Amino acid sequence: MYQDLREFIGLVDKLGALRRIDGADPRFEIGGITEVAAGRPDGPALLFDAIKGFPRGVRVFTNAATTPQRAALALGIDPTLRPLDTLKAWMEKRKTLRPHQPAVVKDAAFLQNAREDDKVDLAGFPAPIWHRHDGGPYIGSGSIVIMRDPDEGWINASIYRIQVHGRNKLTIQFDHGGRHGAIIAKKYWDQGKPCPLAVVNGEDPALFIAGFEYLPAGQSEYEFAGAIKGAPIEVYGGPLTGLPIPAHAEIVFEGQLLPMGETTLPEGPFGEFTGYYASEARPAPVMEVTASYHRNDPILLGSPPMKPPRFHFGLPFRAATIWQNLDAAGISDVVGAWQHVSQLMTVVALKQRYDGHAKRAALVAAAHSYMARIVVVVDEDVDPSNLNDVMWAVATRCEPSEQLDIVRNAWSSALDPRIPAADKQRGVTSHSKVIIEACRPFPWFDKFPPTSALSLAEAQEIEEKWGDKLR
Ligand SMILES: Cc1cc2nc3c(=O)[nH]c(=O)nc-3n(C[C@H](O)[C@H](O)[C@H](O)COP(=O)(O)O)c2cc1C
Ligand SMILES: [Mn+2]
């Protein structure tokens, strides 16, 4: 398995999925090229070099894991599997993951270039302005924020967007007060202290994935990333904060997050994963950067939100969690779960065994579907990862007057573009979800007209025997 981001980029190159781009402008162009590339069928990863205004060697890497193939590569799963089989392999692996404590090492590649206090200058790093109306450059679009819980000592390491405000100031955006970073920072602030933190830009892809996972408080993303790799993440104690920092990280900042009662800066707007700007600039906590470190010829990992279906990860990781939850709840015969429209639509496929089985699965899936207004259940012959197949089932097996339900006041977010601004102002972050039962009705299942389409196995057989003639 890859050791760090550089080795991962090497593996991507070997798969033929890397494109090198010289001369792009960090204002809009890197973001624009990334979005266009992510929308192509092959969806290549991009390594930007000779970036306008920066010396050659200072690089930005984007679309790291935006295809099923590269998401599998990052997870250490066979990248040649079909997407649904890959997600299943990940779901099974996730069930039995064993946490790996990080290993403290005595040296770190990022110490190759160190600057402290007045010598810190964030302008030396190519933070892109990703979208046309963003409030400024974002160095952190896929960066990890490291903090230590002051009471229990555990380390949180997850992804929050990071905007650059001048020579040594950054803002960190917590979507809501329940983010572990927000909870931990508030503990320091309540004691009248700033919160020590480190920001890791250009991290190991396993950590990038772990940073996106909903882990319980007290469980470190480092342990989860180590579990993905089957080996501990190597960390080095930050010279100023003592926080464990991945030794192979590309660009690292240390500093403190100032109490919001003292200082804030307007953060955003920033183009979001829904494809909208759902909020104006808002006050956010300020990080004062007291030291910066970087490897020679550093690589910034960039992961800008883009209009759906483009997404940070080419496999719907949260569908794997839903699938795991369905299994854990004892809902039998689930053959797949998937999310489309960048996690705004959830699909579950199952073999119905009894009347009410499909709805039972739908309700569990709906409960766990963050921001998704649409939840669909299909029979086991429909591939939930294939949106055309799913819509075929919706259009042919669902009688709307009988098979639609609406769940109100369900889990969404302030990022939801369809919640009216006035409602958001009074604290509304919920929406309603439609459950579409696109299954053959169980009571007359056997009488439903049989499908004329090839089964997956039949299609594969033909592909093997005749495929050469068709290519
Ligand atoms: C590329 C990317 C960017 C993200 N940006 C933010 C963000 O700006 N703010 C936020 O609160 N969550 C953001 N998230 C989601 C959180 O990282 C995710 O929900 C994570 O589980 C939160 O970790 P926590 O439970 O330790 O707080 C982002 C996720 C990804 C993959
Ligand atoms: Mn966490």
Coordinates of C-alpha atoms and ligand atoms in Angstrom, one line a residue:
M1 CA 0.0 0.0 0.0
Y2 CA 1.1 3.6 -0.6
Q3 CA 3.0 5.3 2.2
D4 CA 1.9 8.9 1.6
L5 CA 0.3 11.2 -0.9
R6 CA 3.3 11.1 -3.2
E7 CA 3.2 7.3 -3.4
F8 CA -0.5 7.4 -4.0
I9 CA 0.0 9.8 -6.9
G10 CA 2.6 7.4 -8.3
L11 CA 0.0 4.6 -8.2
V12 CA -2.6 6.8 -9.9
D13 CA -0.1 7.5 -12.6
K14 CA 0.6 3.8 -13.1
L15 CA -3.2 3.3 -13.7
G16 CA -3.0 5.9 -16.4
A17 CA -5.4 8.1 -14.6
L18 CA -3.1 11.1 -13.9
R19 CA -2.9 14.3 -16.1
R20 CA -0.1 16.9 -15.5
I21 CA -1.1 20.5 -16.1
D22 CA 1.4 23.3 -16.3
G23 CA 0.7 27.0 -16.1
A24 CA -2.8 27.2 -14.6
D25 CA -3.9 30.2 -12.6
P26 CA -4.9 29.5 -9.0
R27 CA -7.6 32.1 -9.4
F28 CA -10.6 30.2 -10.9
E29 CA -8.5 28.2 -13.4
I30 CA -7.3 25.3 -11.2
G31 CA -10.9 25.0 -9.8
G32 CA -12.4 25.2 -13.3
I33 CA -10.1 22.6 -14.8
T34 CA -10.8 20.3 -11.8
E35 CA -14.5 20.6 -12.3
V36 CA -14.4 20.0 -16.1
A37 CA -12.1 17.0 -15.6
A38 CA -14.3 15.5 -12.9
G39 CA -17.3 15.7 -15.2
R40 CA -15.6 13.7 -18.0
P41 CA -16.4 10.0 -18.2
D42 CA -12.7 9.0 -17.4
G43 CA -12.6 11.7 -14.7
P44 CA -8.8 12.0 -14.4
A45 CA -6.8 13.1 -11.3
L46 CA -4.8 16.3 -11.9
L47 CA -1.4 17.4 -10.8
F48 CA -0.9 21.1 -11.4
D49 CA 2.7 22.4 -11.6
A50 CA 4.4 25.7 -12.7
I51 CA 1.3 27.3 -11.2
K52 CA 1.0 31.0 -12.2
G53 CA 2.8 33.1 -9.6
F54 CA 4.7 30.1 -8.0
P55 CA 8.0 28.3 -8.7
R56 CA 7.9 25.0 -10.5
G57 CA 7.7 22.2 -8.0
V58 CA 5.0 23.8 -5.8
R59 CA 2.1 21.6 -6.8
V60 CA -1.7 21.1 -6.3
F61 CA -3.3 17.7 -6.7
T62 CA -7.0 17.4 -7.3
N63 CA -9.7 14.7 -8.1
A64 CA -7.6 12.3 -5.9
A65 CA -10.3 9.8 -5.2
T66 CA -13.3 11.0 -7.4
T67 CA -13.7 7.8 -9.4
P68 CA -14.7 4.3 -8.0
Q69 CA -11.3 3.0 -9.2
R70 CA -9.2 5.6 -7.2
A71 CA -11.5 5.5 -4.2
A72 CA -10.8 1.7 -4.1
L73 CA -7.1 2.3 -4.6
A74 CA -7.1 4.7 -1.6
L75 CA -8.9 2.0 0.5
G76 CA -6.5 -0.7 -0.5
I77 CA -9.3 -2.6 -2.3
D78 CA -8.9 -4.2 -5.8
P79 CA -9.5 -1.3 -8.2
T80 CA -10.8 -3.6 -11.0
L81 CA -14.0 -4.6 -9.2
R82 CA -17.4 -3.4 -10.3
P83 CA -18.5 -0.3 -8.3
L84 CA -21.2 -2.1 -6.2
D85 CA -18.8 -5.0 -5.5
T86 CA -16.1 -2.5 -4.4
L87 CA -18.5 -0.8 -2.0
K88 CA -19.6 -4.2 -0.7
A89 CA -15.9 -5.1 -0.1
W90 CA -15.5 -1.8 1.8
M91 CA -18.6 -2.4 3.8
E92 CA -17.4 -5.8 4.8
K93 CA -13.9 -4.4 5.6
R94 CA -15.4 -1.6 7.6
K95 CA -17.3 -4.1 9.8
T96 CA -14.1 -5.7 11.0
L97 CA -11.7 -2.8 11.0
R98 CA -9.3 -2.9 13.9
P99 CA -8.1 0.5 15.1
H100 CA -4.4 1.2 14.8
Q101 CA -2.8 3.6 17.2
P102 CA -0.5 6.1 15.4
A103 CA 3.2 5.4 15.8
V104 CA 5.4 8.3 17.0
V105 CA 8.5 8.7 14.9
K106 CA 11.7 10.8 15.4
D107 CA 11.8 12.7 12.1
A108 CA 9.3 14.2 9.7
A109 CA 9.7 15.1 6.0
F110 CA 7.8 18.3 6.5
L111 CA 10.6 19.7 8.7
Q112 CA 12.7 20.2 5.5
N113 CA 11.3 23.8 5.4
A114 CA 10.3 25.4 8.6
R115 CA 9.3 29.0 9.3
E116 CA 8.2 30.6 12.6
D117 CA 6.4 33.7 13.8
D118 CA 7.2 36.8 11.5
K119 CA 8.7 34.5 8.9
V120 CA 5.4 32.7 8.3
D121 CA 3.8 33.8 5.0
L122 CA 0.8 31.9 3.7
A123 CA 1.1 33.6 0.4
G124 CA 3.9 31.2 -0.3
F125 CA 1.4 28.4 -0.8
P126 CA -0.9 28.1 -3.9
A127 CA -4.3 28.4 -2.2
P128 CA -6.8 28.5 -5.1
I129 CA -9.9 30.6 -5.5
W130 CA -11.9 27.5 -6.5
H131 CA -15.2 29.1 -7.7
R132 CA -16.0 32.5 -9.2
H133 CA -17.9 33.9 -6.2
D134 CA -15.9 32.4 -3.4
G135 CA -15.0 34.9 -0.6
G136 CA -11.3 34.3 -1.0
P137 CA -8.6 31.6 -1.5
Y138 CA -9.0 28.3 0.3
I139 CA -5.9 26.4 1.2
G140 CA -8.0 23.9 3.0
S141 CA -10.6 22.2 0.8
G142 CA -9.5 18.7 1.8
S143 CA -7.2 19.5 4.6
I144 CA -7.2 17.9 8.1
V145 CA -7.6 19.9 11.3
I146 CA -5.9 18.3 14.3
M147 CA -6.9 19.0 17.9
R148 CA -6.6 17.4 21.2
D149 CA -9.6 17.1 23.6
P150 CA -8.4 18.9 26.8
D151 CA -10.4 16.6 29.1
E152 CA -9.8 13.2 27.7
G153 CA -6.7 13.7 25.6
W154 CA -8.0 12.0 22.4
I155 CA -7.1 13.4 19.0
N156 CA -9.6 14.6 16.5
A157 CA -8.4 14.8 12.9
S158 CA -11.2 15.7 10.4
I159 CA -11.9 17.9 7.4
Y160 CA -13.2 21.5 7.8
R161 CA -12.7 24.1 5.1
I162 CA -10.0 26.6 5.6
Q163 CA -9.9 30.1 4.1
V164 CA -6.7 32.3 3.9
H165 CA -6.9 35.8 5.3
G166 CA -3.6 37.5 4.9
R167 CA 0.0 36.6 5.9
N168 CA -0.7 34.4 9.0
K169 CA -4.4 34.1 9.5
L170 CA -6.9 31.4 8.5
T171 CA -10.5 30.7 9.3
I172 CA -11.9 27.3 10.1
Q173 CA -15.5 26.6 9.2
F174 CA -17.6 24.2 11.4
D175 CA -20.9 23.5 9.8
H176 CA -22.5 23.2 13.2
G177 CA -21.7 23.1 16.9
G178 CA -21.7 19.3 16.9
R179 CA -18.5 19.0 14.9
H180 CA -15.8 17.5 17.1
G181 CA -13.5 20.4 16.2
A182 CA -16.1 22.9 17.4
I183 CA -16.8 21.0 20.6
I184 CA -13.1 20.7 21.5
A185 CA -12.3 24.4 20.6
K186 CA -15.1 25.5 22.8
K187 CA -13.7 23.6 25.8
Y188 CA -10.5 25.6 25.6
W189 CA -12.4 28.9 25.0
D190 CA -14.6 28.3 28.0
Q191 CA -11.4 28.1 30.1
G192 CA -10.4 31.5 28.6
K193 CA -7.6 29.9 26.5
P194 CA -7.0 29.7 22.7
C195 CA -7.2 26.2 21.2
P196 CA -3.9 24.7 20.0
L197 CA -4.2 23.1 16.5
A198 CA -2.4 21.9 13.5
V199 CA -3.6 22.0 9.9
V200 CA -2.4 19.3 7.6
N201 CA -2.5 20.0 3.8
G202 CA -1.4 17.2 1.5
E203 CA -2.2 14.2 3.7
D204 CA -2.3 10.5 3.2
P205 CA -5.4 9.6 1.3
A206 CA -6.5 7.1 4.0
L207 CA -6.6 10.1 6.4
F208 CA -8.5 12.1 3.8
I209 CA -11.1 9.3 3.9
A210 CA -11.1 8.9 7.7
G211 CA -11.6 12.7 8.0
F212 CA -14.9 12.4 6.2
E213 CA -16.2 9.5 8.4
Y214 CA -18.8 10.0 11.1
L215 CA -16.8 8.5 14.0
P216 CA -18.0 8.8 17.6
A217 CA -16.4 11.4 19.9
G218 CA -13.3 9.8 21.5
Q219 CA -12.4 7.7 18.5
S220 CA -9.5 9.2 16.6
E221 CA -9.5 9.5 12.8
Y222 CA -5.8 8.5 13.0
E223 CA -6.8 5.1 14.3
F224 CA -9.4 4.7 11.6
A225 CA -6.9 5.7 8.9
G226 CA -4.4 3.2 10.4
A227 CA -7.1 0.6 10.2
I228 CA -7.7 1.3 6.5
K229 CA -4.0 0.8 5.8
G230 CA -3.5 -2.1 8.2
A231 CA -0.6 -0.2 9.7
P232 CA -0.2 2.7 12.0
I233 CA -0.1 6.3 10.7
E234 CA 3.4 7.7 11.5
V235 CA 3.2 10.9 13.5
Y236 CA 5.7 13.4 14.7
G237 CA 5.1 15.7 17.7
G238 CA 4.5 19.3 16.5
P239 CA 7.4 21.5 17.7
L240 CA 5.1 24.2 19.0
T241 CA 1.9 22.3 20.0
G242 CA 3.1 18.8 20.7
L243 CA 0.1 17.6 18.6
P244 CA 0.8 14.4 16.6
I245 CA 1.2 15.4 13.0
P246 CA 1.5 12.9 10.1
A247 CA 5.3 12.6 9.4
H248 CA 4.8 12.3 5.7
A249 CA 2.4 15.3 5.3
E250 CA 3.2 17.8 2.6
I251 CA 2.4 21.2 4.2
V252 CA 1.6 21.8 7.9
F253 CA 0.6 24.8 10.0
E254 CA 0.7 25.0 13.7
G255 CA -1.0 27.7 15.8
Q256 CA -4.0 28.5 17.9
L257 CA -7.7 29.0 17.2
L258 CA -8.6 32.2 19.0
P259 CA -11.8 32.4 21.1
M260 CA -14.7 33.6 19.0
G261 CA -15.7 36.0 21.9
E262 CA -12.4 37.8 21.1
T263 CA -12.0 37.7 17.3
T264 CA -13.8 36.4 14.2
L265 CA -13.4 37.1 10.5
P266 CA -16.1 36.8 7.9
E267 CA -15.8 33.4 6.2
G268 CA -17.1 32.4 2.8
P269 CA -19.1 32.3 0.8
F270 CA -17.7 29.1 -0.6
G271 CA -19.2 26.9 -3.4
E272 CA -20.7 23.9 -1.7
F273 CA -21.2 20.2 -2.7
T274 CA -24.9 20.8 -3.5
G275 CA -23.7 23.1 -6.3
Y276 CA -24.9 26.3 -4.6
Y277 CA -23.8 29.0 -2.3
A278 CA -26.4 28.4 0.5
S279 CA -25.1 31.0 2.9
E280 CA -23.5 34.4 2.8
A281 CA -20.2 35.2 4.6
R282 CA -20.5 34.5 8.3
P283 CA -18.2 35.0 11.3
A284 CA -15.8 32.1 11.8
P285 CA -13.0 31.4 14.3
V286 CA -9.5 32.6 13.4
M287 CA -6.4 30.5 13.5
E288 CA -3.2 32.5 14.1
V289 CA -0.5 30.5 12.3
T290 CA 2.7 30.6 14.4
A291 CA 4.7 28.1 12.3
S292 CA 4.6 26.6 8.8
Y293 CA 6.4 23.5 7.5
H294 CA 6.6 22.0 4.1
R295 CA 8.4 19.3 2.2
N296 CA 10.6 20.2 -0.7
D297 CA 8.4 20.7 -3.8
P298 CA 5.2 20.4 -1.7
I299 CA 1.9 19.1 -3.0
L300 CA -1.3 20.6 -1.8
L301 CA -4.3 18.2 -1.8
G302 CA -7.2 20.1 -3.1
S303 CA -10.8 18.8 -3.0
P304 CA -13.2 21.6 -3.9
P305 CA -17.0 20.9 -3.7
M306 CA -18.4 20.8 -7.2
K307 CA -21.9 20.6 -8.8
P308 CA -23.3 17.0 -8.5
P309 CA -22.7 14.3 -9.4
R310 CA -19.1 15.2 -9.0
F311 CA -18.0 14.4 -5.5
H312 CA -14.9 14.1 -3.3
F313 CA -15.1 10.3 -3.4
G314 CA -16.0 8.1 -6.3
L315 CA -17.6 5.6 -3.9
P316 CA -20.5 6.7 -1.7
F317 CA -18.9 5.9 1.6
R318 CA -21.9 6.9 3.6
A319 CA -24.0 4.4 1.7
A320 CA -21.6 1.8 3.0
T321 CA -22.4 3.0 6.5
I322 CA -26.1 2.8 5.8
W323 CA -25.7 -0.7 4.4
Q324 CA -23.8 -1.7 7.5
N325 CA -26.6 -0.2 9.7
L326 CA -29.3 -2.1 7.8
D327 CA -27.4 -5.3 8.4
A328 CA -26.8 -4.4 12.1
A329 CA -30.6 -3.7 12.5
G330 CA -31.3 -7.2 11.3
I331 CA -32.9 -6.2 8.0
S332 CA -32.1 -9.2 5.9
D333 CA -31.4 -9.7 2.2
V334 CA -30.0 -6.2 1.4
V335 CA -28.0 -6.7 -1.7
G336 CA -26.7 -3.2 -2.1
A337 CA -26.9 0.5 -1.0
W338 CA -25.8 3.5 -3.0
Q339 CA -26.0 7.2 -3.1
H340 CA -26.4 9.4 -6.2
V341 CA -26.4 13.2 -6.7
S342 CA -23.4 13.6 -4.4
Q343 CA -25.2 11.8 -1.5
L344 CA -28.5 13.8 -2.0
M345 CA -30.3 10.6 -3.0
T346 CA -30.1 7.1 -1.3
V347 CA -31.0 3.8 -3.0
V348 CA -31.3 0.4 -1.2
A349 CA -31.7 -2.8 -3.2
L350 CA -33.1 -5.9 -1.4
K351 CA -34.8 -9.3 -2.0
Q352 CA -38.2 -8.8 -0.4
R353 CA -39.2 -11.6 2.0
Y354 CA -42.4 -10.2 3.6
D355 CA -44.8 -7.4 3.2
G356 CA -43.4 -4.3 4.9
H357 CA -39.7 -5.4 4.4
A358 CA -39.0 -2.7 1.8
K359 CA -40.5 0.1 3.9
R360 CA -38.6 -1.1 7.0
A361 CA -35.3 -0.8 5.1
A362 CA -36.4 2.6 3.6
L363 CA -37.1 4.1 7.0
V364 CA -33.7 3.1 8.4
A365 CA -32.0 4.4 5.2
A366 CA -34.0 7.6 5.4
A367 CA -33.0 8.1 9.0
H368 CA -29.3 8.0 8.1
S369 CA -29.5 10.0 4.9
Y370 CA -27.9 13.4 5.5
M371 CA -29.5 16.0 3.3
A372 CA -31.0 13.5 0.9
R373 CA -34.6 14.3 0.0
I374 CA -35.0 11.2 -2.1
V375 CA -34.8 7.6 -0.7
V376 CA -35.6 4.7 -3.1
V377 CA -35.9 1.0 -2.5
V378 CA -35.6 -1.4 -5.4
D379 CA -35.7 -5.1 -5.9
E380 CA -32.6 -7.2 -6.0
D381 CA -32.5 -7.4 -9.8
V382 CA -31.8 -3.7 -10.0
D383 CA -28.3 -2.4 -9.6
P384 CA -28.6 0.5 -7.1
S385 CA -25.3 2.1 -8.4
N386 CA -26.8 2.4 -11.9
L387 CA -29.1 5.5 -11.9
N388 CA -30.7 4.5 -15.2
D389 CA -31.7 1.1 -13.8
V390 CA -33.0 2.7 -10.6
M391 CA -35.2 5.2 -12.6
W392 CA -36.4 2.2 -14.8
A393 CA -37.7 0.6 -11.6
V394 CA -39.2 3.9 -10.4
A395 CA -41.0 4.4 -13.6
T396 CA -42.3 0.8 -13.9
R397 CA -42.7 -0.7 -10.4
C398 CA -43.9 2.3 -8.3
E399 CA -47.5 3.4 -8.4
P400 CA -47.2 6.9 -6.9
S401 CA -50.7 6.9 -5.4
E402 CA -49.7 3.9 -3.3
Q403 CA -45.9 3.7 -2.9
L404 CA -44.8 7.2 -1.9
D405 CA -44.4 8.4 1.7
I406 CA -43.1 11.6 3.1
V407 CA -41.1 11.9 6.3
R408 CA -41.1 15.4 7.8
N409 CA -38.6 17.3 9.9
A410 CA -35.8 15.0 8.9
W411 CA -32.0 15.4 8.8
S412 CA -30.7 18.1 6.6
S413 CA -28.4 21.0 7.1
A414 CA -28.0 24.8 6.8
L415 CA -26.3 24.0 3.5
D416 CA -29.7 22.9 2.1
P417 CA -30.5 25.4 -0.7
R418 CA -34.2 24.7 -0.5
I419 CA -34.8 25.7 3.1
P420 CA -35.9 29.4 2.9
A421 CA -33.5 31.9 4.4
A422 CA -36.1 33.1 6.9
D423 CA -36.6 29.6 8.2
K424 CA -32.9 29.1 8.5
Q425 CA -32.7 32.2 10.5
R426 CA -35.1 30.8 13.1
G427 CA -33.1 27.6 13.3
V428 CA -34.6 25.3 10.7
T429 CA -32.1 22.8 9.3
S430 CA -34.6 19.9 8.6
H431 CA -36.5 19.1 5.5
S432 CA -38.8 16.3 4.3
K433 CA -37.8 13.1 2.5
V434 CA -39.8 11.2 0.0
I435 CA -39.6 7.4 0.2
I436 CA -40.1 5.8 -3.2
E437 CA -40.9 2.2 -3.0
A438 CA -39.9 1.1 -6.5
C439 CA -40.3 -2.6 -5.7
R440 CA -42.9 -5.0 -7.1
P441 CA -45.7 -4.9 -4.6
F442 CA -45.1 -7.9 -2.3
P443 CA -48.7 -9.3 -2.1
W444 CA -48.7 -9.9 -5.9
F445 CA -45.0 -10.2 -6.5
D446 CA -45.3 -13.4 -8.4
K447 CA -48.0 -12.0 -10.8
F448 CA -45.8 -9.0 -11.8
P449 CA -45.0 -9.1 -15.5
P450 CA -41.6 -10.8 -15.8
T451 CA -38.7 -8.6 -17.1
S452 CA -37.5 -9.2 -20.6
A453 CA -34.1 -7.8 -19.9
L454 CA -30.9 -9.9 -19.6
S455 CA -29.9 -10.7 -16.1
L456 CA -26.5 -9.4 -15.0
A457 CA -25.1 -13.0 -15.3
E458 CA -26.5 -13.4 -18.8
A459 CA -25.1 -10.1 -19.9
Q460 CA -21.7 -11.0 -18.5
E461 CA -21.7 -14.3 -20.3
I462 CA -22.5 -12.6 -23.6
E463 CA -19.8 -10.0 -22.9
E464 CA -17.2 -12.7 -22.4
K465 CA -18.2 -14.7 -25.5
W466 CA -19.0 -11.8 -28.0
G467 CA -17.5 -8.8 -26.4
D468 CA -14.4 -8.7 -28.7
K469 CA -16.7 -8.4 -31.7
L470 CA -18.4 -5.4 -30.2
R471 CA -15.4 -3.4 -29.3
Ligands
LIG1 C1 -13.7 17.6 1.2 C2 -14.5 17.8 2.4 C3 -14.8 19.1 2.9 C4 -15.5 19.2 4.1 N1 -15.7 20.5 4.6 C5 -16.4 20.7 5.7 C6 -16.5 22.0 6.3 O1 -16.1 23.0 5.8 N2 -17.1 22.1 7.5 C7 -17.6 21.0 8.2 O2 -18.1 21.2 9.3 N3 -17.5 19.8 7.7 C8 -16.9 19.6 6.5 N4 -16.8 18.3 5.9 C9 -17.5 17.2 6.6 C10 -16.7 16.7 7.8 O3 -15.4 16.5 7.5 C11 -17.3 15.3 8.2 O4 -18.7 15.4 8.5 C12 -16.6 14.8 9.4 O5 -17.2 13.5 9.8 C13 -16.6 15.7 10.6 O6 -15.8 15.1 11.6 P1 -16.0 15.3 13.2 O7 -17.1 14.3 13.5 O8 -14.7 14.9 13.8 O9 -16.4 16.7 13.5 C14 -16.1 18.1 4.7 C15 -15.8 16.8 4.2 C16 -15.0 16.7 3.1 C17 -14.8 15.3 2.6
MN2 MN -14.1 13.1 14.9

